[in-house]
mmCIF file of C-alpha atoms in Angstrom:
data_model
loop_
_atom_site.group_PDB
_atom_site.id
_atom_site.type_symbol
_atom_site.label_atom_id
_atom_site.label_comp_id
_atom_site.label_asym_id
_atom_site.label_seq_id
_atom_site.Cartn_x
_atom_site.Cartn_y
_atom_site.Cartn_z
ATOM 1 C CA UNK A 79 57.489 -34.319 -4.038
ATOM 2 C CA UNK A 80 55.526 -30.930 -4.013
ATOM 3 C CA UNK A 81 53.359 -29.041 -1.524
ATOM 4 C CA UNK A 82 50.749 -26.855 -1.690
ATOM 5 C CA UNK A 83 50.523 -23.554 0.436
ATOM 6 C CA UNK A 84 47.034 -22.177 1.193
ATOM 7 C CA UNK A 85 44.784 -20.429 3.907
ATOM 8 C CA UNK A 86 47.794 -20.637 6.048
ATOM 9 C CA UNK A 87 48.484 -24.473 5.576
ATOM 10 C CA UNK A 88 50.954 -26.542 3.745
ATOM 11 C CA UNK A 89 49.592 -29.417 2.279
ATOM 12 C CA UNK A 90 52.066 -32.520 1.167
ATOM 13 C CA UNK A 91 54.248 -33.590 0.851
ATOM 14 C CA UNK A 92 52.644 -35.455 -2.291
ATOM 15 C CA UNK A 93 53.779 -37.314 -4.876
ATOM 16 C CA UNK A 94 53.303 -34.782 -7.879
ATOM 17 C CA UNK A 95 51.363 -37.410 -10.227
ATOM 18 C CA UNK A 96 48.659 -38.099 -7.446
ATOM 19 C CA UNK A 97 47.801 -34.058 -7.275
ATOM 20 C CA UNK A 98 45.823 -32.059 -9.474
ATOM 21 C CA UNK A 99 45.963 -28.634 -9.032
ATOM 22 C CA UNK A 100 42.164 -28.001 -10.237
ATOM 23 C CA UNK A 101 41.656 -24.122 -8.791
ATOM 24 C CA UNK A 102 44.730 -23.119 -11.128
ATOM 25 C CA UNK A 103 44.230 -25.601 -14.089
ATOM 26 C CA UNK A 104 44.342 -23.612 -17.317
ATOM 27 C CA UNK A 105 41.090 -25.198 -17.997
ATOM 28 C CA UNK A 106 39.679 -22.666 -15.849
ATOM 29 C CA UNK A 107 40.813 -19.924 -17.500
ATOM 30 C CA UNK A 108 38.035 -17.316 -19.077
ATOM 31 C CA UNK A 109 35.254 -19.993 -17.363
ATOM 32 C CA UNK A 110 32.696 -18.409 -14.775
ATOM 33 C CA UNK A 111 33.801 -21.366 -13.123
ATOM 34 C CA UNK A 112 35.271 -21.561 -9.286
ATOM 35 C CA UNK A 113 37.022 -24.912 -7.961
ATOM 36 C CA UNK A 114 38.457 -26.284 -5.055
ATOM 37 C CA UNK A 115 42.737 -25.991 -4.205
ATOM 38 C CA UNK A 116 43.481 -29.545 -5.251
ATOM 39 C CA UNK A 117 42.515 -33.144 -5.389
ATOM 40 C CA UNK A 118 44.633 -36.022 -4.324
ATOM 41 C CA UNK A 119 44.746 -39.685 -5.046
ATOM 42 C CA UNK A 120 45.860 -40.993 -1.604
ATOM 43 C CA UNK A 121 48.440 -43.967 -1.018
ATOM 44 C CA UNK A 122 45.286 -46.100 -0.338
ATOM 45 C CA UNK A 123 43.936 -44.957 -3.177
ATOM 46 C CA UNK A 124 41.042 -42.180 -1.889
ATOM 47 C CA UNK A 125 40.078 -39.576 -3.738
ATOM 48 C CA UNK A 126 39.991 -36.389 -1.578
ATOM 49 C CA UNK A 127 38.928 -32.967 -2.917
ATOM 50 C CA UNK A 128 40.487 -29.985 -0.927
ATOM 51 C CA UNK A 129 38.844 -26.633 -0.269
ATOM 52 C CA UNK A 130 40.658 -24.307 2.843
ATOM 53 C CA UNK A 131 39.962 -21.433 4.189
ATOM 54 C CA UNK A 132 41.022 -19.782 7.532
ATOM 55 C CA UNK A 133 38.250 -19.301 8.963
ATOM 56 C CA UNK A 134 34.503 -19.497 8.756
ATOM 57 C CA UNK A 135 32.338 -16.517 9.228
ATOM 58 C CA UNK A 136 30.331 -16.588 12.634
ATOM 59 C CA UNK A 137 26.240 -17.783 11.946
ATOM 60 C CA UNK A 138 25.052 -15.772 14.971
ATOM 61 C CA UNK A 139 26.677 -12.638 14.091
ATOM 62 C CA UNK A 140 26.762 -12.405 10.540
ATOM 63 C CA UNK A 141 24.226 -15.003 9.507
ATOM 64 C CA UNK A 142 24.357 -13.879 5.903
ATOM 65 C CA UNK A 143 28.395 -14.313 5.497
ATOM 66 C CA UNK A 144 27.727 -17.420 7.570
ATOM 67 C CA UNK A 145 25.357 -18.798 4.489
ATOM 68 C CA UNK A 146 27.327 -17.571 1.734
ATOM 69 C CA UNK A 147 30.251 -19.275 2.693
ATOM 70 C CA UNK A 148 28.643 -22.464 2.437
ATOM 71 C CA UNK A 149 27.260 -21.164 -0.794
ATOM 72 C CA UNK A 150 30.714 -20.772 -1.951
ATOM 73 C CA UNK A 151 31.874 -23.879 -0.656
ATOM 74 C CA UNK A 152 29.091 -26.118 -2.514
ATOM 75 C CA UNK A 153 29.987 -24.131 -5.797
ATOM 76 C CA UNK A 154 33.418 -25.066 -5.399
ATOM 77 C CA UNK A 155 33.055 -28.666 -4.470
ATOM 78 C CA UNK A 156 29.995 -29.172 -6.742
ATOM 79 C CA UNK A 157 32.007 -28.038 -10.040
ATOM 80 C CA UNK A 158 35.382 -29.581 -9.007
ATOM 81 C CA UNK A 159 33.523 -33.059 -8.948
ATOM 82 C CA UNK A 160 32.165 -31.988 -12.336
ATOM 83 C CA UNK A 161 35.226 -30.955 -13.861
ATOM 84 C CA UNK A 162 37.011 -34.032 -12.238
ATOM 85 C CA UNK A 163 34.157 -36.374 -13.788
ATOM 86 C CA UNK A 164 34.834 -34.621 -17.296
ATOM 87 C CA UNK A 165 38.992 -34.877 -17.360
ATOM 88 C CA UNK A 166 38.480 -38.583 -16.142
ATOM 89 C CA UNK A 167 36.241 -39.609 -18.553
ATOM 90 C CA UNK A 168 38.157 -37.426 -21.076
ATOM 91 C CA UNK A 169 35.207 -35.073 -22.064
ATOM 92 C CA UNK A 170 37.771 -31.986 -22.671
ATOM 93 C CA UNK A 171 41.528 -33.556 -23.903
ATOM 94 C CA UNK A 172 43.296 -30.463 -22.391
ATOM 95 C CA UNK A 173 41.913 -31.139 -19.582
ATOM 96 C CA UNK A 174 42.905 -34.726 -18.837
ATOM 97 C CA UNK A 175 45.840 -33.884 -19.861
ATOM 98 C CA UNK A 176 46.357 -31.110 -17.354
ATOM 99 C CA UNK A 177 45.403 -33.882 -14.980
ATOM 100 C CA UNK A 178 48.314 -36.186 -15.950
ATOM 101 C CA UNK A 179 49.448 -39.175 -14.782
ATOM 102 C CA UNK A 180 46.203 -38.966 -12.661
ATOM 103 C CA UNK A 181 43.752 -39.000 -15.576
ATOM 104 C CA UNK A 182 45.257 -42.472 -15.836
ATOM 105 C CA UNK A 183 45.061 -44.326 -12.736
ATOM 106 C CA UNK A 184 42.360 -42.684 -11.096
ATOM 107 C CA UNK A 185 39.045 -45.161 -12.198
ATOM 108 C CA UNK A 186 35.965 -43.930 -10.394
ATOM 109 C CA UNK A 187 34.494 -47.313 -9.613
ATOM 110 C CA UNK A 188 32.612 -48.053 -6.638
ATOM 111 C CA UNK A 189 35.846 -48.996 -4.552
ATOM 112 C CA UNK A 190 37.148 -46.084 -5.207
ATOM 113 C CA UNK A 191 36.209 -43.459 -1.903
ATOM 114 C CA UNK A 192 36.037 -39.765 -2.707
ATOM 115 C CA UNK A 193 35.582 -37.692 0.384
ATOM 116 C CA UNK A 194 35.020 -34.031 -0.252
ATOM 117 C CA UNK A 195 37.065 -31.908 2.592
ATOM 118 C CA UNK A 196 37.087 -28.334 4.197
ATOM 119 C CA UNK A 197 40.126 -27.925 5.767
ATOM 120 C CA UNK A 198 39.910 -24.860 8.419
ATOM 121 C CA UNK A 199 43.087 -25.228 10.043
ATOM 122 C CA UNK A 200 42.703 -23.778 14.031
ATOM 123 C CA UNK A 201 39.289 -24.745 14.223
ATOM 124 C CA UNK A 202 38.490 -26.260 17.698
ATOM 125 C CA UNK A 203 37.532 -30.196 17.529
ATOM 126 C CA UNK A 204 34.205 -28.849 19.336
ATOM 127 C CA UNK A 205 33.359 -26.966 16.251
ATOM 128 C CA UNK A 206 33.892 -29.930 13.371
ATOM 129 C CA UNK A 207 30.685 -31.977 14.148
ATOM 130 C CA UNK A 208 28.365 -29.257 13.848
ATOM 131 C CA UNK A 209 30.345 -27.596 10.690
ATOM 132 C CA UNK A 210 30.340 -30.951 9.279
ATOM 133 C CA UNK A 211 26.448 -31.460 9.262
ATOM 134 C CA UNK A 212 26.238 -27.863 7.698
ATOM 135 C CA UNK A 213 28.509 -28.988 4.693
ATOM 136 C CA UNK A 214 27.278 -32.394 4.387
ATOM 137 C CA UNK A 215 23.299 -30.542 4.496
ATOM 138 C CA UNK A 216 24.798 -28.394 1.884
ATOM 139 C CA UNK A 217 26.099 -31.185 -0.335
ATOM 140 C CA UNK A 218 23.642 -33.806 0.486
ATOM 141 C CA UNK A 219 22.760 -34.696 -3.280
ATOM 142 C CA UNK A 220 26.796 -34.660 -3.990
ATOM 143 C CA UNK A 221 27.465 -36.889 -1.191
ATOM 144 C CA UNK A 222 24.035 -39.594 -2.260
ATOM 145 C CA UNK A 223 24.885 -39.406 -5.671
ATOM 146 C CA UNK A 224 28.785 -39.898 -5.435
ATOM 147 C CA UNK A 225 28.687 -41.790 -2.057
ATOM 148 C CA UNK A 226 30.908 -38.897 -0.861
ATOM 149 C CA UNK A 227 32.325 -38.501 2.567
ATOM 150 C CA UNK A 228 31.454 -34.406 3.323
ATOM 151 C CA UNK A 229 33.681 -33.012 6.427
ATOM 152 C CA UNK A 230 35.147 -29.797 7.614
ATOM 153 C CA UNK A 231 38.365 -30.664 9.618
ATOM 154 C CA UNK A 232 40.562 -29.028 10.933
ATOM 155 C CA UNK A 233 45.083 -28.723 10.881
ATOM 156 C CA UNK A 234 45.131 -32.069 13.722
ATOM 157 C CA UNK A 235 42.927 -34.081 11.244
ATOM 158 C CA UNK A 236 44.285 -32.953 8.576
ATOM 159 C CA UNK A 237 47.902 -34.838 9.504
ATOM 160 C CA UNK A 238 45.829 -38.184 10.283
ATOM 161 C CA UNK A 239 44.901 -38.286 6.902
ATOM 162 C CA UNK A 240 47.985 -37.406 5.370
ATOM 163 C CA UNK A 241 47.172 -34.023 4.124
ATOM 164 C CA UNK A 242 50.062 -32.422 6.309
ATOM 165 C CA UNK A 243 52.766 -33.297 7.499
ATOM 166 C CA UNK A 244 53.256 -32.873 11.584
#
């Protein structure tokens, strides 16, 4: 079993052939590319793709942080589901093979759910709706196109859905 340590969270503990570390895959490397922390074939067998951070800049004061946070967070997402799509379907053999065990088992099929996730741990449960619409706005044509689930949750929601352990 491993776990993953970031934005002040420890993810896991997974099984290490249902993880791909995609933000330090070697496939990366030299690429203007930027990815998410990790994506994780669940028990039930959900895809989720993991981006934390700490916290989220405030819209009212700093409107223009506020926006290119999101910014950041639809690069992220947007090329992880790309890069994913490529290993998968085996478009780049170092890169499935970086993915392991998961390149094998991991079928994207229409049973198969992929939910796209912003993990800001202390965020209040007040704060999650309206985050969510923000991200989901932002990755509307992700979420229609891979009939994604888009939410920002927080350390509680995290451990319902496995990510963390309580």
């Amino acid at each position: 079993m491993i776990t993953i340590t970031e934005s002040g969270m420890t993810f896991g503990p997974f099984d290490p052939d249902r993880v791909f570390r995609i933000e330090e895959s070697a496939f990366l490397r030299g690429k203007q590319l930027k990815a998410c922390e990790f994506v994780w074939l669940t028990p039930q067998d959900s895809l989720l793709l993991i981006e934390a951070k700490s916290s989220v800049p405030n819209p009212h004061t700093s409107p223009k942080e506020y926006d290119e946070f999101f910014t950041s967070i639809f690069e992220k997402l947007d090329n992880s589901l790309q890069i994913l799509a490529a290993g998968l379907l085996e478009r780049h053999n170092e890169l499935t093979h970086q993915m392991g065990p998961m390149a094998r088992v991991t079928p994207l099929g229409p049973e198969r759910r992929i939910m796209l996730y912003l993990v800001i741990p202390e965020m209040p449960d007040e704060y999650l709706p309206p985050f969510s619409d923000k991200l989901a706005s932002v990755l509307k044509r992700q979420g229609q196109i891979w009939r994604a689930e888009v939410k920002v949750i927080n350390k509680r929601l995290a451990g319902t859905v496995g990510l963390v352990d309580y």
